[in-house]
């Protein structure tokens, strides 16, 4: 492959919402397998895995789409290492998150939000964790639970579980985490800072106001 496969994958990530609809289920499974190999060697990428993932896309997409990715992939020389340059702010790692995790927090706009939220103290996710807790994942794909959700040890705040349900954290964990950890017009500080201060009714009311009539009661 004469093009830089990292740039091919980055360009695909930038347009993944549209391109994903052009791939059949079998191709998506193959791509997932090859991106998993790429992620496994994130510190020292396996050249074969990088090339295989890019080739999967180029072979499966319609000719015009494949040609477009090849053109974008012609930027930067392939040296078996992820290039420092990005394609419109997207990297090959972004495609891994989109395909393997269904993580939408990629690219130049949402990527920094992802990193800001992941910089908060957290603990590894486990299968025994309450499904109402917010679970976030980064470039490594590992899920983690922001620590603000816990009153003591592994015991979550009851109000956090209630608010997370209202905010539909199971389907939009990033939106729920951003609400908890960002300053709002409701208070001088973050909602998370009000936990344990007898402000549960206010927190629940604010969450319901944000969620609207579709929010869970």
PDB file of N, CA and C in Angstrom, residues 8 48-49 82 115 124 127 141 150-151 170 192 210:
ATOM      1  N   UNK A   8      -5.494   6.969   6.176  1.00  0.00           N
ATOM      2  CA  UNK A   8      -6.720   6.384   5.616  1.00  0.00           C
ATOM      3  C   UNK A   8      -7.732   6.167   6.734  1.00  0.00           C
ATOM      4  N   UNK A  48       1.338  -4.813  10.192  1.00  0.00           N
ATOM      5  CA  UNK A  48       0.397  -5.672   9.473  1.00  0.00           C
ATOM      6  C   UNK A  48      -1.042  -5.353   9.856  1.00  0.00           C
ATOM      7  N   UNK A  49      -1.271  -5.050  11.154  1.00  0.00           N
ATOM      8  CA  UNK A  49      -2.624  -4.746  11.609  1.00  0.00           C
ATOM      9  C   UNK A  49      -3.099  -3.419  11.034  1.00  0.00           C
ATOM     10  N   UNK A  82       2.203   5.912  14.182  1.00  0.00           N
ATOM     11  CA  UNK A  82       1.104   6.854  13.938  1.00  0.00           C
ATOM     12  C   UNK A  82       1.653   8.227  13.583  1.00  0.00           C
ATOM     13  N   UNK A 115     -11.402  13.964  26.909  1.00  0.00           N
ATOM     14  CA  UNK A 115     -10.207  13.966  27.739  1.00  0.00           C
ATOM     15  C   UNK A 115     -10.415  14.740  29.035  1.00  0.00           C
ATOM     16  N   UNK A 124     -11.860   1.566  37.942  1.00  0.00           N
ATOM     17  CA  UNK A 124     -12.202   0.637  36.866  1.00  0.00           C
ATOM     18  C   UNK A 124     -13.637   0.122  36.983  1.00  0.00           C
ATOM     19  N   UNK A 127     -18.261  -5.776  36.115  1.00  0.00           N
ATOM     20  CA  UNK A 127     -19.556  -6.301  35.694  1.00  0.00           C
ATOM     21  C   UNK A 127     -20.594  -6.198  36.806  1.00  0.00           C
ATOM     22  N   UNK A 141     -10.109   1.824  25.315  1.00  0.00           N
ATOM     23  CA  UNK A 141     -11.339   1.036  25.319  1.00  0.00           C
ATOM     24  C   UNK A 141     -11.772   0.567  26.689  1.00  0.00           C
ATOM     25  N   UNK A 150     -19.717   7.981  43.936  1.00  0.00           N
ATOM     26  CA  UNK A 150     -19.711   7.096  45.101  1.00  0.00           C
ATOM     27  C   UNK A 150     -19.660   7.882  46.403  1.00  0.00           C
ATOM     28  N   UNK A 151     -20.548   7.491  47.309  1.00  0.00           N
ATOM     29  CA  UNK A 151     -20.596   8.118  48.628  1.00  0.00           C
ATOM     30  C   UNK A 151     -19.470   7.605  49.512  1.00  0.00           C
ATOM     31  N   UNK A 170     -27.462   5.743  30.687  1.00  0.00           N
ATOM     32  CA  UNK A 170     -27.184   4.450  30.055  1.00  0.00           C
ATOM     33  C   UNK A 170     -26.971   4.597  28.554  1.00  0.00           C
ATOM     34  N   UNK A 192     -21.828  17.973  40.840  1.00  0.00           N
ATOM     35  CA  UNK A 192     -21.136  16.956  41.630  1.00  0.00           C
ATOM     36  C   UNK A 192     -20.661  17.512  42.967  1.00  0.00           C
ATOM     37  N   UNK A 210     -33.793  19.770  32.716  1.00  0.00           N
ATOM     38  CA  UNK A 210     -32.967  19.596  31.536  1.00  0.00           C
ATOM     39  C   UNK A 210     -33.505  18.495  30.632  1.00  0.00           C
TER      40      UNK A 210
END
